[in-house]
Structures are given as C-alpha cells and as structure tokens.
Amino acid sequence: MSLGRVLKLNNGLEVPQVGFGTWQAAPGEVERAVAEALKVGYRHIDCALIYGNQDEVAEGIAQSGVPRSEIKLVSKLWNNSHRPSRVEADLDTTLRQLRTDYLDVYLIHWPVPFAPGDKLSPTTPDGKETVIDHDAPGIAQTWAELVRIYKETSKVRAIGVSNFTIEHLEMIINATGVVPTMNQIECHPSLIQPELFQYCKDKGILITAYSPLGNNITGKPRVLDSAEVKTVAERLGKEPAQVLIAWVAHQGFFVIPKSVTPSRIATNFNDFELADADFEEINKFGRANAVRCNVPAEYSPKWPINVFRTEAEQAEKPVW
C-alpha cells in the first residue's frame, strides 16, 4: 500500500505525492493503464496535450468509476501556443480531451515557443528541425496569461511550469510577482541539481520529478538499469523502480512514474521511506554518473535552441 503522502502547493492545494505519469505510453495502452492506476489507488494523474493520449486518460477515468473530485489532474500548455492570444484556447482543448471543466494544475510545458499554428511541432521543410518562434513576446507574457486565467476563471486551480531553470523562473517571477506552484523537471540520481532544488525550496515552488527512472527519447542509459541501484534494491527487498521513487520522495518532491503493466503500476505505488544512508549511497553513484537525458537540441527533429546550457546546446541560441 502507498504511504498516502500529500504535499501542499503554495496556494494551499493538496496533491498526492506519488502520481501516475502518461508520457511515452503508446496509443491504446493509456486507457487501461489509467483505469488500473486509479483502481490501485493513485489520485494524481499527469497529462499533456503533446502526449496525444488525453482522450484515453479521460476514458480510463470514466471506466474507473472514481469521481473527478477525488482526482488531481495536471496538464500542460504546449509550445505552439505560447503567444498569449493562444493560451486559453490550448487549455480549452485539453479540458475537452480530458472531459472536465477544470484542471487542478496547469503548467507551461517548456520555456520554448514554437511557431504558432495548427501543427503542434512545426518543422523546417527538410523535417530536421523544429521551427522556433523567435518573435514570440517571451515566457513572462505567456506566464502572465496563465496568471490571468487562474485569477479570472474557474478553469485551473493552480498554475506552474515545467523544464524551467532558475533563470527562467526569475524572468517570470520578476515580471509578474507571481510565483509558480510547481516546476516539473527531469529528476533522478544522475541529474541532481542542488542550486535549482534550493531555489525552488526558498521560493515555495514544489518540484515534480519526471523520468524518475531515467526514461528518455535520446537513447541514453537509464539509471533504473544500473547495477548500483539494483544492489540497493536487492538489499532492501524492493524493486529498483521503488528505490528510485523513494529517492525522489525523500526530498519532498512529487514523483510521477509511468507504466502500462498492472504489476508495475501497483509496485510503483507501494512506496516506502528511504533511509538517509541509502539515499546518500544513491547520490554518490548518481554524481559519478551524471547525465541529463532530455536535451531538446538532441531530439529528432532537433530543437535549435539552448534551454539548459549543456555542452550539446552550446551552438544554439539561448531560448531567452
């Protein structure tokens, strides 16, 4: 059974710490997986327009019989709708797909604006690069529109961001005076970001860890498969995924593991408290094997933009 831990956002909204992720779930699998997750006891579901499966999430919720009021639904504004005039329409599309009249948390998915239009991911004629909207007014203006929607409508109960660095967070907070409730970031033992972690803590921004097992679309090794994590798991009588979920939760972060396998959906939800010694052992391994798995400049099609200032992005223009 889950420990049932709940975290409170800086606006007072309470959200279960262990959520269910839907990224990288193949079409036809999400509906059953969400229904199973809700049956097991998950009450925090993470979604996004770009995942292309929000209709299935809605059907899984319907099949589960769990009332909408008992579920915390998180979704995200996609990159082709960063211009303020497009933000609320993007949100309305998500609400229709999820068959709900509100989201519990709405995030800016990336601090990266794509060319506006009907295509979610517009590309250059050769298909090798995504088209960036260099004329967009900026993430502060996008954030200001989320703030307006939050204050003036009943469509979202909380707002936040995803994949934002300290620099990006400073931009939107300084421009609006409004602090995000959440920053969803890649987070696992091989990507420990103490400065960002501390900044978010000081500002009252709760972190959500995506890819807590090291899953990625760039073919990099997963921390889940490391011998060191497996050794800790065997010693504790746990699955490696459970250890990594506990590693995230130990820091007071939300964690959203994804699986479409019923047995793993259940074991991922069966969380436990990691001892300090085990936490530090995993940290030591992670620091020695540091890797950021999700770097847009390494995607295919490539995003020709510098988001995280990694070596792979140095030839690209900074996002802002």
Short mmCIF file of C-alpha atoms in Angstrom, two decimals:
data_model
loop_
_atom_site.label_atom_id
_atom_site.label_comp_id
_atom_site.label_asym_id
_atom_site.label_seq_id
_atom_site.Cartn_x
_atom_site.Cartn_y
_atom_site.Cartn_z
CA MET A 1 0.00 0.00 0.00
CA SER A 2 1.02 3.57 -0.60
CA LEU A 3 2.13 5.71 2.33
CA GLY A 4 -0.53 8.16 1.16
CA ARG A 5 1.67 11.23 1.48
CA VAL A 6 0.18 14.53 0.29
CA LEU A 7 2.05 17.76 -0.45
CA LYS A 8 0.57 21.26 -0.24
CA LEU A 9 1.21 23.77 -3.02
CA ASN A 10 1.96 27.40 -2.17
CA ASN A 11 -1.69 28.32 -2.86
CA GLY A 12 -2.97 25.68 -0.42
CA LEU A 13 -3.98 22.98 -2.92
CA GLU A 14 -3.11 19.49 -1.69
CA VAL A 15 -1.83 16.92 -4.21
CA PRO A 16 -0.78 13.28 -3.62
CA GLN A 17 3.00 12.97 -3.70
CA VAL A 18 3.10 9.85 -5.89
CA GLY A 19 1.34 10.42 -9.18
CA PHE A 20 0.82 8.45 -12.37
CA GLY A 21 2.69 9.56 -15.48
CA THR A 22 1.38 9.16 -19.04
CA TRP A 23 4.39 10.27 -21.12
CA GLN A 24 5.75 7.72 -23.62
CA ALA A 25 2.69 5.48 -23.26
CA ALA A 26 1.71 4.02 -26.64
CA PRO A 27 -1.77 4.63 -28.09
CA GLY A 28 -4.23 2.02 -26.92
CA GLU A 29 -2.38 1.41 -23.64
CA VAL A 30 -3.19 4.52 -21.66
CA GLU A 31 -6.89 3.92 -21.13
CA ARG A 32 -6.34 0.58 -19.40
CA ALA A 33 -3.31 1.87 -17.51
CA VAL A 34 -5.13 4.88 -16.07
CA ALA A 35 -8.12 2.76 -15.06
CA GLU A 36 -5.75 0.31 -13.37
CA ALA A 37 -3.81 3.08 -11.64
CA LEU A 38 -6.99 4.56 -10.19
CA LYS A 39 -8.10 1.10 -9.10
CA VAL A 40 -4.79 0.65 -7.27
CA GLY A 41 -5.23 3.99 -5.53
CA TYR A 42 -3.44 6.70 -7.49
CA ARG A 43 -5.25 10.02 -7.30
CA HIS A 44 -2.75 12.26 -9.12
CA ILE A 45 -2.60 11.89 -12.92
CA ASP A 46 -0.06 13.78 -15.02
CA CYS A 47 -1.03 14.56 -18.63
CA ALA A 48 -0.08 16.82 -21.54
CA LEU A 49 -1.58 17.82 -24.86
CA ILE A 50 1.57 16.76 -26.73
CA TYR A 51 1.39 13.21 -25.34
CA GLY A 52 -1.53 12.65 -27.69
CA ASN A 53 -3.41 10.45 -25.26
CA GLN A 54 -5.62 12.72 -23.14
CA ASP A 55 -8.77 11.23 -24.69
CA GLU A 56 -7.63 7.84 -23.41
CA VAL A 57 -6.88 9.30 -19.99
CA ALA A 58 -10.46 10.56 -19.87
CA GLU A 59 -11.82 7.17 -20.86
CA GLY A 60 -9.67 5.46 -18.23
CA ILE A 61 -11.03 7.82 -15.58
CA ALA A 62 -14.58 7.10 -16.74
CA GLN A 63 -14.01 3.34 -16.61
CA SER A 64 -12.53 3.53 -13.12
CA GLY A 65 -15.67 4.93 -11.56
CA VAL A 66 -13.56 7.25 -9.39
CA PRO A 67 -15.23 10.67 -9.09
CA ARG A 68 -13.41 13.54 -10.79
CA SER A 69 -13.45 15.41 -7.48
CA GLU A 70 -11.15 12.79 -5.96
CA ILE A 71 -8.51 13.09 -8.70
CA LYS A 72 -5.83 15.74 -9.11
CA LEU A 73 -5.33 16.28 -12.86
CA VAL A 74 -2.22 18.04 -14.14
CA SER A 75 -1.72 19.06 -17.77
CA LYS A 76 0.43 21.42 -19.78
CA LEU A 77 0.39 24.25 -22.29
CA TRP A 78 2.16 23.16 -25.47
CA ASN A 79 4.89 25.12 -27.20
CA ASN A 80 2.92 26.21 -30.28
CA SER A 81 0.53 28.17 -28.05
CA HIS A 82 2.92 30.42 -26.12
CA ARG A 83 1.56 33.62 -27.61
CA PRO A 84 -0.94 35.00 -25.06
CA SER A 85 -3.81 35.02 -27.54
CA ARG A 86 -3.47 31.25 -27.95
CA VAL A 87 -3.08 30.13 -24.34
CA GLU A 88 -6.70 29.82 -23.26
CA ALA A 89 -7.68 28.01 -26.46
CA ASP A 90 -4.93 25.46 -25.79
CA LEU A 91 -6.28 24.98 -22.28
CA ASP A 92 -9.82 24.57 -23.61
CA THR A 93 -8.63 21.82 -25.98
CA THR A 94 -7.11 19.95 -23.05
CA LEU A 95 -10.29 20.37 -21.00
CA ARG A 96 -12.36 18.92 -23.86
CA GLN A 97 -10.00 15.99 -24.29
CA LEU A 98 -9.99 15.21 -20.58
CA ARG A 99 -13.78 15.73 -20.33
CA THR A 100 -13.50 18.07 -17.39
CA ASP A 101 -14.30 21.72 -16.77
CA TYR A 102 -11.16 22.39 -14.74
CA LEU A 103 -7.57 21.28 -14.20
CA ASP A 104 -6.05 21.06 -10.76
CA VAL A 105 -2.68 22.27 -12.07
CA TYR A 106 -1.82 23.77 -15.48
CA LEU A 107 1.85 24.10 -16.42
CA ILE A 108 3.84 25.78 -19.17
CA HIS A 109 5.40 22.62 -20.63
CA TRP A 110 8.66 24.21 -21.83
CA PRO A 111 10.14 27.72 -21.84
CA VAL A 112 10.34 27.26 -25.62
CA PRO A 113 7.90 28.83 -28.12
CA PHE A 114 7.25 27.03 -31.40
CA ALA A 115 5.86 28.76 -34.46
CA PRO A 116 2.14 29.30 -33.79
CA GLY A 117 -0.39 27.39 -35.86
CA ASP A 118 -2.29 24.14 -36.11
CA LYS A 119 0.83 21.95 -36.11
CA LEU A 120 1.91 21.02 -32.60
CA SER A 121 5.52 20.62 -33.71
CA PRO A 122 6.14 22.59 -36.93
CA THR A 123 9.34 21.67 -38.73
CA THR A 124 11.61 23.06 -41.42
CA PRO A 125 10.96 21.83 -44.99
CA ASP A 126 13.59 19.09 -44.64
CA GLY A 127 11.99 17.90 -41.39
CA LYS A 128 15.26 18.07 -39.50
CA GLU A 129 14.49 20.94 -37.13
CA THR A 130 11.52 22.28 -35.21
CA VAL A 131 10.63 25.88 -36.01
CA ILE A 132 11.17 28.20 -33.05
CA ASP A 133 9.05 31.35 -32.69
CA HIS A 134 11.82 33.90 -32.20
CA ASP A 135 9.26 36.72 -32.47
CA ALA A 136 7.19 35.50 -29.52
CA PRO A 137 6.75 38.10 -26.78
CA GLY A 138 8.50 35.95 -24.17
CA ILE A 139 7.78 33.48 -21.39
CA ALA A 140 6.89 36.29 -18.98
CA GLN A 141 3.95 37.22 -21.21
CA THR A 142 2.90 33.58 -21.51
CA TRP A 143 3.07 33.26 -17.73
CA ALA A 144 1.08 36.46 -17.27
CA GLU A 145 -1.72 34.94 -19.34
CA LEU A 146 -1.77 31.82 -17.16
CA VAL A 147 -1.97 34.11 -14.14
CA ARG A 148 -4.95 35.91 -15.70
CA ILE A 149 -6.75 32.63 -16.40
CA TYR A 150 -6.08 31.46 -12.85
CA LYS A 151 -7.39 34.67 -11.33
CA GLU A 152 -10.34 35.36 -13.64
CA THR A 153 -11.75 31.91 -14.47
CA SER A 154 -12.51 28.63 -12.74
CA LYS A 155 -10.61 26.57 -15.33
CA VAL A 156 -7.46 25.98 -13.26
CA ARG A 157 -6.93 25.59 -9.54
CA ALA A 158 -3.17 26.16 -9.63
CA ILE A 159 -0.54 27.12 -12.21
CA GLY A 160 3.10 26.24 -12.64
CA VAL A 161 5.87 25.46 -15.09
CA SER A 162 7.95 22.60 -16.42
CA ASN A 163 11.58 22.37 -17.56
CA PHE A 164 12.33 25.84 -16.17
CA THR A 165 15.79 26.77 -14.91
CA ILE A 166 16.46 29.35 -12.20
CA GLU A 167 16.98 31.92 -14.96
CA HIS A 168 13.57 31.21 -16.48
CA LEU A 169 11.86 31.25 -13.09
CA GLU A 170 13.44 34.61 -12.26
CA MET A 171 12.15 36.05 -15.53
CA ILE A 172 8.51 35.21 -14.88
CA ILE A 173 8.51 35.98 -11.16
CA ASN A 174 10.21 39.35 -11.60
CA ALA A 175 7.84 40.30 -14.40
CA THR A 176 4.58 39.34 -12.67
CA GLY A 177 5.24 38.98 -8.96
CA VAL A 178 3.50 35.59 -9.12
CA VAL A 179 5.46 32.51 -8.03
CA PRO A 180 4.62 29.19 -9.74
CA THR A 181 3.24 26.46 -7.51
CA MET A 182 5.19 23.72 -9.27
CA ASN A 183 8.22 23.14 -11.50
CA GLN A 184 8.15 19.77 -13.23
CA ILE A 185 11.70 18.77 -14.20
CA GLU A 186 13.75 15.75 -15.17
CA CYS A 187 14.93 14.40 -11.84
CA HIS A 188 16.76 11.19 -10.94
CA PRO A 189 20.04 10.34 -9.19
CA SER A 190 22.08 11.06 -12.33
CA LEU A 191 20.62 14.58 -12.56
CA ILE A 192 20.98 16.20 -9.15
CA GLN A 193 20.57 20.00 -9.36
CA PRO A 194 21.20 21.39 -5.86
CA GLU A 195 21.04 25.06 -6.87
CA LEU A 196 17.68 24.64 -8.60
CA PHE A 197 16.37 22.45 -5.79
CA GLN A 198 17.31 25.09 -3.20
CA TYR A 199 15.93 27.96 -5.27
CA CYS A 200 12.57 26.23 -5.60
CA LYS A 201 12.51 25.42 -1.89
CA ASP A 202 13.28 29.04 -0.97
CA LYS A 203 10.52 30.30 -3.28
CA GLY A 204 7.95 27.74 -2.16
CA ILE A 205 7.86 26.03 -5.56
CA LEU A 206 7.32 22.28 -5.30
CA ILE A 207 9.28 20.11 -7.70
CA THR A 208 7.71 17.27 -9.65
CA ALA A 209 10.18 14.68 -10.90
CA TYR A 210 9.54 13.37 -14.38
CA SER A 211 11.61 10.50 -15.79
CA PRO A 212 12.47 9.40 -12.21
CA LEU A 213 13.65 6.07 -13.60
CA GLY A 214 15.80 7.74 -16.27
CA ASN A 215 13.47 7.05 -19.20
CA ASN A 216 14.25 9.20 -22.24
CA ILE A 217 13.87 9.52 -26.01
CA THR A 218 17.54 10.07 -26.81
CA GLY A 219 18.82 6.54 -26.16
CA LYS A 220 20.86 7.33 -23.05
CA PRO A 221 21.40 4.70 -20.32
CA ARG A 222 18.65 4.59 -17.70
CA VAL A 223 19.58 4.90 -14.05
CA LEU A 224 16.94 2.19 -13.45
CA ASP A 225 19.23 -0.32 -15.16
CA SER A 226 22.35 0.49 -13.17
CA ALA A 227 23.99 -2.22 -11.10
CA GLU A 228 24.31 0.15 -8.14
CA VAL A 229 20.57 0.86 -7.90
CA LYS A 230 19.81 -2.84 -8.32
CA THR A 231 22.19 -3.65 -5.46
CA VAL A 232 20.42 -1.24 -3.12
CA ALA A 233 17.04 -2.63 -4.20
CA GLU A 234 18.09 -6.22 -3.53
CA ARG A 235 19.39 -5.30 -0.09
CA LEU A 236 16.10 -3.60 0.78
CA GLY A 237 13.89 -6.27 -0.76
CA LYS A 238 12.43 -3.74 -3.21
CA GLU A 239 12.25 -3.26 -6.96
CA PRO A 240 14.77 -0.80 -8.48
CA ALA A 241 11.89 1.45 -9.57
CA GLN A 242 10.58 1.59 -5.99
CA VAL A 243 14.02 2.67 -4.78
CA LEU A 244 14.20 5.50 -7.32
CA ILE A 245 10.67 6.66 -6.48
CA ALA A 246 11.63 6.65 -2.80
CA TRP A 247 14.81 8.60 -3.64
CA VAL A 248 12.68 11.38 -5.17
CA ALA A 249 10.08 11.34 -2.38
CA HIS A 250 12.84 11.53 0.25
CA GLN A 251 13.49 15.09 -0.96
CA GLY A 252 9.88 16.20 -0.61
CA PHE A 253 9.23 16.21 -4.36
CA PHE A 254 6.28 14.90 -6.31
CA VAL A 255 7.12 11.87 -8.45
CA ILE A 256 5.20 10.60 -11.48
CA PRO A 257 6.43 7.17 -12.59
CA LYS A 258 4.84 5.73 -15.71
CA SER A 259 4.00 2.13 -16.51
CA VAL A 260 1.32 0.31 -18.50
CA THR A 261 1.99 -3.04 -16.81
CA PRO A 262 -0.51 -3.72 -14.00
CA SER A 263 2.04 -5.33 -11.68
CA ARG A 264 4.45 -2.41 -12.03
CA ILE A 265 1.67 0.15 -11.69
CA ALA A 266 0.95 -1.46 -8.32
CA THR A 267 4.55 -1.80 -7.10
CA ASN A 268 5.39 1.78 -8.10
CA PHE A 269 2.52 2.96 -5.90
CA ASN A 270 3.73 0.85 -2.98
CA ASP A 271 6.22 3.46 -1.82
CA PHE A 272 8.42 3.45 1.26
CA GLU A 273 10.74 5.77 3.18
CA LEU A 274 14.38 5.54 2.13
CA ALA A 275 16.96 5.65 4.93
CA ASP A 276 19.44 8.53 4.85
CA ALA A 277 22.37 6.15 4.35
CA ASP A 278 20.75 4.55 1.31
CA PHE A 279 19.83 7.97 -0.06
CA GLU A 280 23.44 9.12 0.18
CA GLU A 281 24.73 5.90 -1.39
CA ILE A 282 22.49 6.50 -4.39
CA ASN A 283 23.55 10.17 -4.54
CA LYS A 284 27.20 9.14 -4.68
CA PHE A 285 26.53 6.85 -7.63
CA GLY A 286 24.44 9.49 -9.37
CA ARG A 287 27.03 12.24 -9.06
CA ALA A 288 29.67 9.91 -10.52
CA ASN A 289 27.40 9.12 -13.47
CA ALA A 290 25.78 12.48 -14.17
CA VAL A 291 23.65 12.78 -17.29
CA ARG A 292 20.77 14.92 -18.48
CA CYS A 293 18.66 12.59 -20.61
CA ASN A 294 16.24 15.07 -22.15
CA VAL A 295 18.04 17.82 -24.07
CA PRO A 296 15.93 19.31 -26.91
CA ALA A 297 18.98 20.02 -29.09
CA GLU A 298 19.50 16.24 -29.18
CA TYR A 299 15.93 15.45 -30.22
CA SER A 300 14.93 14.37 -33.70
CA PRO A 301 13.71 16.67 -35.14
CA LYS A 302 16.17 18.87 -33.32
CA TRP A 303 15.02 21.90 -31.37
CA PRO A 304 17.62 24.53 -32.38
CA ILE A 305 17.56 26.27 -29.02
CA ASN A 306 19.64 26.40 -25.85
CA VAL A 307 17.47 25.66 -22.81
CA PHE A 308 19.78 24.16 -20.19
CA ARG A 309 23.19 25.49 -21.33
CA THR A 310 24.63 21.99 -21.69
CA GLU A 311 27.56 21.17 -23.95
CA ALA A 312 25.19 19.73 -26.57
CA GLU A 313 23.34 23.05 -26.76
CA GLN A 314 26.25 25.49 -26.94
CA ALA A 315 25.96 26.08 -30.67
CA GLU A 316 22.30 27.09 -30.31
CA LYS A 317 20.72 30.43 -29.48
CA PRO A 318 19.60 30.78 -25.82
CA VAL A 319 15.85 30.41 -25.50
CA TRP A 320 15.51 33.88 -23.88
#
